[in-house]
Backbone as JSON, one array per atom type, in Angstrom:
{
  "sequence": "XXXXXXXXXXXXXXXXXXXXXXXXXXXXXXXXXXXXXXXXXXXXXXXXXXXXXXXXXXXXXXXXXXXXXXXXXXXXXXXXXXXXXXXXXXXXXXXXXXXXXXXXXXXXXXXXXXXXXXXXXXXXXXXXXXXXXXXXXXXXXXXXXXXXXXXXXXXXXXXXXXXXXXXXXXXXXXXXXXXXXXXXXXXXXXXXXXXXXXXXXXXXXXXXXXXX",
  "N": [[-4.65, -20.34, 1.59], [-1.41, -19.69, 2.87], [1.64, -21.02, 4.09], [4.67, -19.87, 5.17], [8.23, -20.62, 5.14], [8.99, -19.76, 7.67], [6.86, -20.28, 9.21], [4.87, -18.36, 9.16], [1.57, -17.65, 8.77], [-0.47, -16.71, 6.13], [-3.48, -15.26, 5.2], [-6.69, -14.62, 3.61], [-8.33, -11.67, 4.55], [-11.37, -10.73, 6.26], [-14.47, -8.94, 6.96], [-14.66, -9.24, 9.7], [-12.13, -8.96, 10.59], [-11.54, -6.3, 10.49], [-11.51, -4.38, 12.75], [-9.13, -5.18, 14.18], [-7.2, -4.98, 12.14], [-7.41, -2.34, 11.52], [-6.18, -1.12, 13.74], [-3.6, -2.08, 13.29], [-2.88, -0.9, 10.78], [-3.09, 1.82, 11.4], [-1.01, 2.15, 13.31], [1.12, 1.44, 11.69], [1.21, 3.39, 9.71], [0.75, 5.98, 10.69], [2.88, 7.59, 11.31], [4.34, 8.02, 9.01], [6.11, 9.81, 6.37], [4.35, 10.85, 4.35], [1.9, 10.8, 5.67], [2.35, 12.67, 7.7], [2.64, 14.91, 6.12], [0.07, 15.07, 5.1], [-1.54, 15.54, 7.41], [-0.47, 17.58, 9.69], [-0.67, 17.82, 12.56], [-0.1, 15.64, 15.23], [-1.99, 14.36, 17.03], [-4.47, 14.89, 15.86], [-4.04, 13.69, 13.42], [-3.85, 10.97, 14.09], [-6.46, 10.56, 15.02], [-7.98, 10.97, 12.66], [-6.91, 8.92, 11.04], [-7.74, 6.67, 12.44], [-10.38, 6.58, 11.77], [-10.23, 6.56, 9.06], [-8.9, 4.2, 8.19], [-10.69, 1.92, 8.59], [-12.53, 2.5, 6.56], [-10.96, 2.32, 4.26], [-10.2, -0.38, 4.37], [-12.71, -1.67, 4.21], [-13.56, -0.86, 1.67], [-11.51, -2.03, 0.12], [-11.89, -4.75, 0.64], [-14.23, -5.15, -0.68], [-13.71, -4.38, -3.32], [-11.25, -5.41, -3.97], [-8.64, -7.35, -2.57], [-7.7, -8.19, 0.72], [-4.98, -9.23, 2.59], [-3.81, -10.89, 5.52], [-1.89, -11.65, 8.5], [-1.82, -14.4, 10.85], [-1.85, -13.29, 13.4], [-2.73, -10.75, 13.0], [-0.78, -8.81, 12.7], [0.17, -7.71, 10.41], [-0.77, -6.37, 7.18], [-1.8, -6.55, 3.8], [-2.98, -4.72, 1.16], [-4.63, -5.16, -1.75], [-5.5, -4.14, -5.04], [-7.36, -4.3, -8.13], [-6.02, -3.0, -11.22], [-7.84, -1.44, -12.58], [-9.48, -0.38, -10.63], [-7.66, 1.17, -9.2], [-7.02, 3.01, -11.16], [-9.43, 4.21, -12.03], [-11.07, 6.39, -10.21], [-13.26, 5.86, -7.53], [-16.18, 7.57, -7.09], [-17.9, 7.52, -4.88], [-16.4, 6.35, -2.82], [-14.34, 8.22, -2.74], [-15.77, 10.49, -1.9], [-16.47, 9.65, 0.67], [-13.92, 9.49, 1.88], [-13.26, 12.19, 1.78], [-15.14, 13.24, 3.57], [-14.31, 12.05, 5.96], [-11.7, 13.06, 6.17], [-12.15, 15.76, 6.45], [-11.23, 19.06, 7.09], [-8.8, 18.56, 6.01], [-9.16, 17.43, 3.6], [-8.51, 18.61, 1.02], [-5.72, 18.17, 0.82], [-5.59, 15.37, 0.86], [-6.87, 14.92, -1.55], [-5.01, 16.0, -3.3], [-2.85, 14.27, -2.93], [-4.06, 11.91, -3.88], [-4.39, 12.65, -6.55], [-1.75, 12.83, -7.43], [-0.91, 10.15, -7.14], [-2.71, 8.96, -8.88], [-1.9, 10.09, -11.31], [0.52, 8.85, -11.71], [-0.08, 6.21, -12.04], [0.36, 3.33, -13.88], [-1.03, 2.62, -17.11], [-1.1, 0.15, -18.15], [-2.3, -3.23, -17.82], [-2.35, -4.54, -14.52], [-1.77, -5.57, -11.1], [-2.45, -3.76, -8.13], [-0.65, -2.78, -5.36], [-1.89, -1.31, -2.79], [-1.51, -0.75, -0.06], [0.88, -1.8, 2.29], [1.27, -2.8, 5.39], [2.85, -3.15, 8.55], [2.92, -3.76, 12.01], [4.94, -1.7, 14.16], [6.52, -3.17, 16.06], [6.83, -5.62, 14.84], [8.14, -5.22, 12.52], [10.81, -5.73, 10.15], [11.11, -8.41, 10.63], [10.39, -10.26, 8.79], [7.69, -10.4, 8.15], [6.5, -8.58, 6.34], [7.76, -9.46, 4.02], [6.67, -12.05, 3.86], [3.98, -11.44, 3.36], [4.2, -10.17, 0.88], [5.37, -12.26, -0.68], [3.34, -14.14, -0.7], [1.34, -13.06, -2.42], [2.88, -12.6, -4.69], [3.43, -15.13, -5.69], [0.98, -15.88, -6.82], [0.73, -13.83, -8.74], [2.97, -14.28, -10.35], [2.39, -16.79, -11.41], [0.11, -16.19, -12.9], [1.15, -14.35, -14.63], [1.08, -11.62, -14.09], [1.89, -8.23, -13.73], [2.99, -5.99, -11.05], [2.15, -2.96, -9.46], [3.14, -0.29, -7.32], [3.46, 2.32, -4.82], [6.1, 3.44, -3.08], [6.55, 4.9, 0.11], [8.53, 5.44, 1.88], [12.11, 5.3, 2.4], [12.97, 2.89, 3.5], [10.85, 1.17, 2.89], [11.03, 1.24, 0.12], [13.51, -0.04, -0.28], [12.89, -2.6, 0.67], [11.01, -3.41, -1.27], [12.61, -3.35, -3.55], [14.27, -5.51, -3.03], [12.57, -7.52, -3.64], [12.24, -7.57, -6.33], [11.16, -5.26, -7.46], [11.27, -2.17, -9.3], [12.14, 1.3, -9.81], [9.89, 3.48, -11.5], [10.17, 6.02, -12.35], [12.69, 8.46, -13.19], [13.6, 10.04, -11.08], [12.62, 10.58, -7.63], [9.12, 11.22, -6.95], [7.85, 14.18, -5.79], [5.63, 15.32, -3.27], [3.41, 18.18, -3.32], [4.18, 21.58, -2.18], [6.64, 21.41, -0.78], [6.59, 18.76, 0.03], [7.12, 15.26, 0.99], [9.2, 12.71, -0.65], [8.03, 10.29, -3.06], [8.06, 6.97, -4.39], [7.18, 5.62, -7.25], [6.77, 2.28, -8.3], [7.48, -0.85, -10.0], [6.87, -4.26, -10.74], [7.82, -6.95, -12.64], [6.29, -10.03, -13.58], [7.71, -13.19, -12.63], [8.98, -16.08, -14.15], [8.87, -19.43, -12.86], [11.62, -20.28, -10.85], [13.29, -18.35, -11.88], [15.67, -15.92, -10.97], [15.31, -13.02, -8.8], [15.49, -9.69, -10.16], [18.28, -7.47, -9.77], [19.07, -4.31, -8.21], [17.99, -1.15, -9.69], [15.86, -0.52, -12.52]],
  "CA": [[-3.81, -20.02, 2.75], [-0.02, -20.04, 2.6], [2.54, -21.04, 5.23], [6.04, -19.64, 4.74], [9.18, -21.45, 5.91], [9.09, -19.29, 9.05], [5.57, -20.64, 9.79], [3.93, -17.25, 9.13], [0.38, -18.01, 8.0], [-1.1, -15.59, 5.46], [-4.83, -15.63, 4.77], [-7.56, -13.51, 3.19], [-9.05, -11.04, 5.65], [-12.77, -10.38, 6.01], [-14.95, -7.8, 7.74], [-14.44, -9.47, 11.13], [-10.75, -8.56, 10.89], [-11.35, -4.86, 10.3], [-11.03, -3.67, 13.94], [-7.72, -5.49, 14.48], [-6.35, -4.47, 11.08], [-7.39, -0.87, 11.66], [-5.12, -0.8, 14.7], [-2.31, -2.37, 12.65], [-2.57, 0.1, 9.77], [-2.86, 3.11, 12.05], [0.34, 2.16, 13.87], [2.11, 1.31, 10.62], [1.26, 4.53, 8.78], [0.45, 7.29, 11.27], [4.09, 8.4, 11.4], [5.07, 8.07, 7.74], [6.23, 11.19, 5.87], [3.16, 11.31, 3.63], [0.86, 11.05, 6.67], [2.69, 13.95, 8.35], [2.32, 15.95, 5.13], [-1.38, 15.17, 5.0], [-2.1, 16.1, 8.64], [0.71, 17.86, 10.53], [-0.87, 17.64, 14.0], [-0.08, 14.19, 15.5], [-3.22, 13.86, 17.64], [-5.53, 14.95, 14.85], [-3.71, 12.7, 12.4], [-4.25, 9.65, 14.61], [-7.92, 10.52, 15.06], [-8.47, 10.79, 11.29], [-6.51, 7.6, 10.55], [-8.56, 5.65, 13.09], [-11.64, 6.54, 11.02], [-9.91, 6.34, 7.65], [-8.48, 2.83, 7.89], [-11.82, 1.02, 8.36], [-13.12, 2.8, 5.25], [-10.04, 1.77, 3.26], [-10.29, -1.84, 4.43], [-14.02, -2.08, 3.71], [-13.53, -0.66, 0.21], [-10.6, -3.02, -0.48], [-12.48, -6.09, 0.72], [-15.3, -5.2, -1.67], [-13.21, -4.16, -4.68], [-10.0, -6.13, -4.16], [-8.37, -8.39, -1.59], [-6.83, -7.85, 1.84], [-4.36, -10.39, 3.24], [-3.27, -10.61, 6.84], [-1.24, -12.75, 9.2], [-2.67, -14.99, 11.87], [-1.94, -12.43, 14.59], [-3.15, -9.41, 12.54], [0.31, -7.84, 12.83], [0.46, -7.13, 9.1], [-1.86, -6.41, 6.2], [-1.5, -6.13, 2.44], [-4.23, -4.33, 0.5], [-4.42, -5.28, -3.19], [-6.63, -3.72, -5.86], [-7.16, -4.38, -9.57], [-5.56, -1.72, -11.75], [-8.99, -0.63, -12.99], [-9.94, 0.34, -9.44], [-6.65, 2.18, -8.89], [-7.0, 4.03, -12.21], [-10.72, 4.88, -12.07], [-11.4, 6.73, -8.84], [-14.65, 5.63, -7.15], [-16.66, 8.83, -6.51], [-18.52, 7.31, -3.57], [-15.3, 6.16, -1.88], [-13.67, 9.52, -2.63], [-16.61, 11.36, -1.07], [-16.33, 9.18, 2.05], [-12.6, 9.93, 2.36], [-13.35, 13.63, 1.98], [-15.87, 13.5, 4.82], [-13.46, 11.65, 7.09], [-10.54, 13.95, 6.25], [-12.59, 17.08, 6.88], [-10.47, 20.21, 6.59], [-7.58, 18.07, 5.34], [-9.56, 16.79, 2.35], [-7.76, 19.07, -0.16], [-4.41, 17.49, 0.74], [-5.85, 14.0, 0.45], [-7.18, 14.97, -2.97], [-3.76, 16.24, -4.03], [-2.12, 13.01, -2.91], [-4.74, 10.99, -4.8], [-4.12, 13.09, -7.92], [-0.36, 12.45, -7.74], [-0.89, 8.7, -7.31], [-3.46, 8.67, -10.1], [-1.09, 10.5, -12.45], [1.65, 7.93, -11.88], [-0.56, 4.84, -12.17], [0.51, 2.85, -15.25], [-2.29, 2.23, -17.75], [-1.01, -1.26, -18.51], [-2.94, -4.1, -16.82], [-1.5, -4.95, -13.41], [-2.43, -5.51, -9.8], [-1.93, -2.6, -7.4], [-0.47, -2.91, -3.91], [-2.25, 0.0, -2.27], [-0.92, -0.6, 1.27], [1.52, -2.93, 2.98], [1.57, -2.27, 6.71], [3.22, -4.08, 9.61], [3.08, -3.04, 13.26], [6.35, -1.4, 14.37], [7.27, -4.2, 16.8], [7.03, -6.79, 13.99], [8.87, -4.85, 11.3], [12.15, -6.32, 9.98], [11.1, -9.8, 11.08], [9.97, -11.12, 7.7], [6.25, -10.44, 7.9], [6.26, -7.91, 5.07], [8.21, -10.39, 2.97], [5.68, -13.13, 3.74], [2.79, -10.9, 2.71], [4.53, -9.99, -0.53], [5.6, -13.54, -1.34], [2.05, -14.8, -0.88], [0.67, -12.57, -3.63], [3.78, -12.73, -5.83], [3.25, -16.47, -6.24], [-0.19, -15.82, -7.69], [1.01, -12.94, -9.86], [3.93, -14.94, -11.24], [1.69, -17.87, -12.12], [-0.82, -15.58, -13.85], [1.84, -13.43, -15.51], [0.54, -10.29, -13.79], [2.8, -7.29, -13.09], [2.51, -5.3, -9.85], [2.53, -1.55, -9.29], [2.96, 0.27, -5.98], [4.18, 3.56, -4.56], [6.78, 3.4, -1.78], [6.5, 6.21, 0.76], [9.73, 5.61, 2.71], [13.29, 4.64, 1.82], [13.0, 1.5, 3.97], [9.89, 0.42, 2.08], [11.59, 1.11, -1.24], [14.55, -1.08, -0.26], [12.2, -3.89, 0.78], [10.43, -3.76, -2.56], [13.71, -3.65, -4.48], [14.73, -6.87, -2.77], [11.58, -8.46, -4.17], [12.13, -7.46, -7.77], [10.54, -4.01, -7.92], [12.19, -1.12, -9.73], [11.53, 2.62, -9.95], [9.35, 3.78, -12.83], [10.52, 7.41, -12.67], [14.14, 8.62, -12.99], [13.81, 10.65, -9.77], [11.4, 10.46, -6.83], [8.02, 12.16, -7.15], [7.65, 14.91, -4.53], [4.34, 15.93, -3.03], [3.51, 19.64, -3.42], [4.45, 22.41, -0.99], [7.77, 20.88, -0.02], [6.22, 17.46, 0.58], [8.13, 14.2, 0.95], [9.3, 11.96, -1.91], [7.35, 9.02, -3.28], [8.73, 6.19, -5.42], [6.37, 4.66, -8.01], [7.58, 1.1, -8.58], [6.87, -1.85, -10.86], [7.48, -5.59, -10.68], [7.43, -7.88, -13.69], [6.13, -11.41, -13.09], [8.89, -14.01, -12.88], [8.76, -17.52, -14.31], [9.38, -20.25, -11.75], [13.05, -20.56, -10.87], [14.08, -17.22, -12.34], [16.03, -15.08, -9.83], [14.85, -11.63, -8.8], [16.46, -8.74, -10.69], [18.98, -6.67, -8.74], [19.2, -2.89, -8.52], [16.85, -0.51, -10.33], [15.85, -0.66, -13.97]],
  "C": [[-2.4, -20.52, 2.48], [0.77, -20.03, 3.9], [3.96, -20.9, 4.72], [6.96, -20.53, 5.55], [9.32, -21.01, 7.36], [7.77, -19.49, 9.79], [4.63, -19.45, 9.91], [2.77, -17.63, 8.22], [-0.26, -16.74, 7.45], [-2.45, -16.06, 4.95], [-5.57, -14.38, 4.3], [-8.3, -12.98, 4.41], [-10.5, -10.78, 5.26], [-13.19, -9.3, 6.99], [-14.73, -7.99, 9.25], [-13.03, -9.06, 11.56], [-10.54, -7.06, 10.89], [-10.9, -4.15, 11.58], [-9.55, -3.92, 14.24], [-6.8, -4.91, 13.41], [-6.34, -2.95, 11.04], [-6.28, -0.45, 12.6], [-3.75, -1.01, 14.08], [-1.94, -1.28, 11.65], [-2.34, 1.48, 10.36], [-1.43, 3.17, 12.59], [1.41, 2.13, 12.79], [2.29, 2.62, 9.85], [1.13, 5.91, 9.43], [1.68, 8.19, 11.36], [4.87, 8.51, 10.11], [5.1, 9.5, 7.2], [5.0, 11.69, 5.13], [2.01, 11.59, 4.6], [1.1, 12.38, 7.38], [2.38, 15.1, 7.41], [0.82, 16.16, 5.04], [-1.98, 15.9, 6.2], [-0.95, 16.36, 9.6], [0.51, 17.58, 12.02], [-0.98, 16.16, 14.35], [-1.39, 13.64, 16.07], [-4.36, 13.84, 16.63], [-5.3, 13.9, 13.76], [-4.15, 11.31, 12.86], [-5.77, 9.52, 14.62], [-8.49, 10.27, 13.66], [-8.13, 9.4, 10.78], [-7.32, 6.49, 11.19], [-9.93, 5.53, 12.43], [-11.4, 6.19, 9.56], [-9.64, 4.87, 7.33], [-9.64, 1.85, 7.76], [-12.48, 1.25, 7.0], [-12.27, 2.21, 4.13], [-10.17, 0.25, 3.21], [-11.62, -2.34, 3.87], [-14.06, -1.97, 2.19], [-12.68, -1.73, -0.46], [-11.19, -4.42, -0.44], [-13.61, -6.26, -0.28], [-14.74, -5.2, -3.09], [-11.93, -4.92, -4.99], [-9.85, -7.23, -3.13], [-7.43, -7.85, -0.52], [-6.3, -9.15, 2.43], [-3.81, -9.97, 4.59], [-2.58, -11.85, 7.39], [-2.17, -13.26, 10.3], [-2.85, -14.12, 13.09], [-2.33, -11.0, 14.24], [-2.03, -8.37, 12.61], [0.68, -7.19, 11.5], [-0.73, -7.24, 8.19], [-1.33, -5.92, 4.86], [-2.82, -5.9, 1.72], [-3.98, -4.27, -1.01], [-5.68, -4.9, -3.95], [-6.34, -3.99, -7.33], [-6.76, -3.02, -10.12], [-6.72, -0.84, -12.19], [-9.55, 0.18, -11.83], [-8.96, 1.46, -9.1], [-6.69, 3.31, -9.9], [-8.28, 4.85, -12.23], [-11.19, 5.15, -10.64], [-12.9, 6.58, -8.59], [-15.19, 6.9, -6.49], [-17.27, 8.66, -5.13], [-17.44, 7.13, -2.5], [-14.55, 7.48, -1.68], [-14.45, 10.47, -1.74], [-16.53, 10.95, 0.4], [-15.0, 9.62, 2.65], [-12.61, 11.42, 2.64], [-14.07, 13.96, 3.29], [-15.02, 13.15, 6.04], [-12.31, 12.63, 7.28], [-10.92, 15.36, 6.69], [-11.78, 18.2, 6.26], [-9.21, 19.8, 5.85], [-7.89, 17.43, 3.99], [-8.79, 17.3, 1.13], [-6.39, 18.4, -0.29], [-4.58, 16.03, 0.34], [-6.14, 13.94, -1.05], [-5.92, 15.19, -3.8], [-2.89, 14.99, -4.06], [-2.74, 12.02, -3.89], [-4.45, 11.36, -6.25], [-2.71, 12.69, -8.35], [-0.28, 10.94, -8.0], [-1.59, 8.31, -8.62], [-2.62, 8.98, -11.34], [0.02, 9.49, -12.75], [1.22, 6.46, -11.9], [-0.4, 4.38, -13.62], [-0.84, 2.4, -15.82], [-2.26, 0.77, -18.21], [-1.7, -2.11, -17.44], [-1.93, -4.55, -15.76], [-2.37, -5.11, -12.17], [-1.71, -4.45, -8.97], [-1.84, -2.91, -5.92], [-0.69, -1.54, -3.3], [-1.58, 0.27, -0.92], [-0.28, -1.91, 1.69], [1.96, -2.39, 4.34], [1.84, -3.37, 7.72], [3.42, -3.26, 10.89], [4.57, -2.84, 13.56], [7.14, -2.5, 15.08], [7.5, -5.47, 15.99], [7.77, -6.47, 12.69], [10.28, -5.42, 11.34], [12.25, -7.73, 10.55], [10.53, -10.74, 10.02], [8.5, -11.14, 7.39], [5.89, -9.74, 6.6], [6.64, -8.77, 3.89], [7.21, -11.51, 2.77], [4.42, -12.65, 3.03], [3.03, -10.68, 1.22], [4.63, -11.32, -1.26], [4.3, -14.28, -1.61], [1.4, -14.36, -2.18], [1.56, -12.72, -4.86], [3.64, -14.1, -6.49], [2.09, -16.5, -7.23], [0.08, -14.98, -8.93], [1.97, -13.59, -10.86], [3.26, -16.05, -12.05], [0.77, -17.3, -13.21], [-0.14, -14.66, -14.86], [1.4, -11.99, -15.32], [1.6, -9.4, -13.16], [2.16, -6.64, -11.86], [3.02, -3.87, -9.86], [2.28, -1.16, -7.84], [3.68, 1.61, -5.91], [4.78, 3.47, -3.16], [6.81, 4.81, -1.19], [7.68, 6.45, 1.71], [10.9, 4.9, 2.03], [13.38, 3.19, 2.27], [12.04, 0.64, 3.15], [10.43, 0.2, 0.68], [12.65, 0.02, -1.29], [13.93, -2.47, -0.14], [11.67, -4.33, -0.58], [11.51, -4.08, -3.6], [14.23, -5.06, -4.29], [13.79, -7.92, -3.35], [11.29, -8.21, -5.65], [11.45, -6.22, -8.31], [11.62, -3.02, -8.36], [11.42, 0.19, -9.91], [11.03, 2.83, -11.37], [9.58, 5.23, -13.23], [12.01, 7.6, -12.39], [14.51, 9.25, -11.66], [12.53, 10.47, -8.96], [10.37, 11.53, -7.2], [7.78, 12.85, -5.81], [6.23, 15.46, -4.44], [4.48, 17.45, -3.02], [3.86, 20.31, -2.08], [5.57, 21.85, -0.12], [7.51, 19.53, 0.59], [7.3, 16.42, 0.38], [8.14, 13.48, -0.4], [8.46, 10.69, -1.89], [8.07, 8.31, -4.42], [7.74, 5.24, -6.1], [7.27, 3.5, -8.46], [6.77, 0.06, -9.34], [7.61, -3.17, -10.69], [6.93, -6.44, -11.81], [7.26, -9.28, -13.1], [7.35, -12.24, -13.48], [8.48, -15.47, -13.1], [9.38, -18.27, -13.14], [10.87, -20.51, -11.93], [13.91, -19.41, -11.35], [14.42, -16.31, -11.17], [15.48, -13.68, -9.96], [15.89, -10.73, -9.41], [17.09, -7.94, -9.56], [19.05, -5.23, -9.2], [17.91, -2.35, -9.12], [16.99, -0.62, -11.82], [15.46, 0.65, -14.61]]
}
């Protein structure tokens, strides 16, 4: 457990946190450009995400690690690169059932993410979500800093895909840089995505500035 200077407590989440974190992730992601691309209808999108997020959290708690804050206002979902690179057929089939008629778009998104996953060993930040009323108050930074400490000590790089310009700027402030010269666009006029990478930093070394 880590306490930041702003007294935000970050801890590992377990299955008892799933209902609260489902609400957090739904609110954090239901309006993002990739979510709108996946399911254009707002009511249907919310309904699918309310079923999708528990499946994502359960899978992550089994195959990786989920961190949250004491008030469940934020969550960070981390997976080993082997899980991100090798798609689990059982988890994929579950997502397809939840997505229903939208499953082909979910599959296309997964294919794009899979294509841009580096093959080098790393840890993968699959999701970082904060409820709208707590955004821009340092909670996302606290969730990142908690895991970065571990990654820096172990010498482990991090890969993620930013889905909004605000998220990309947040990650840039924490040492991430774009891995493609231009954003990756989803098919059929879909929104841009930014695959990003963070090298581990020795203690005391400042974060890099700008993109690399």
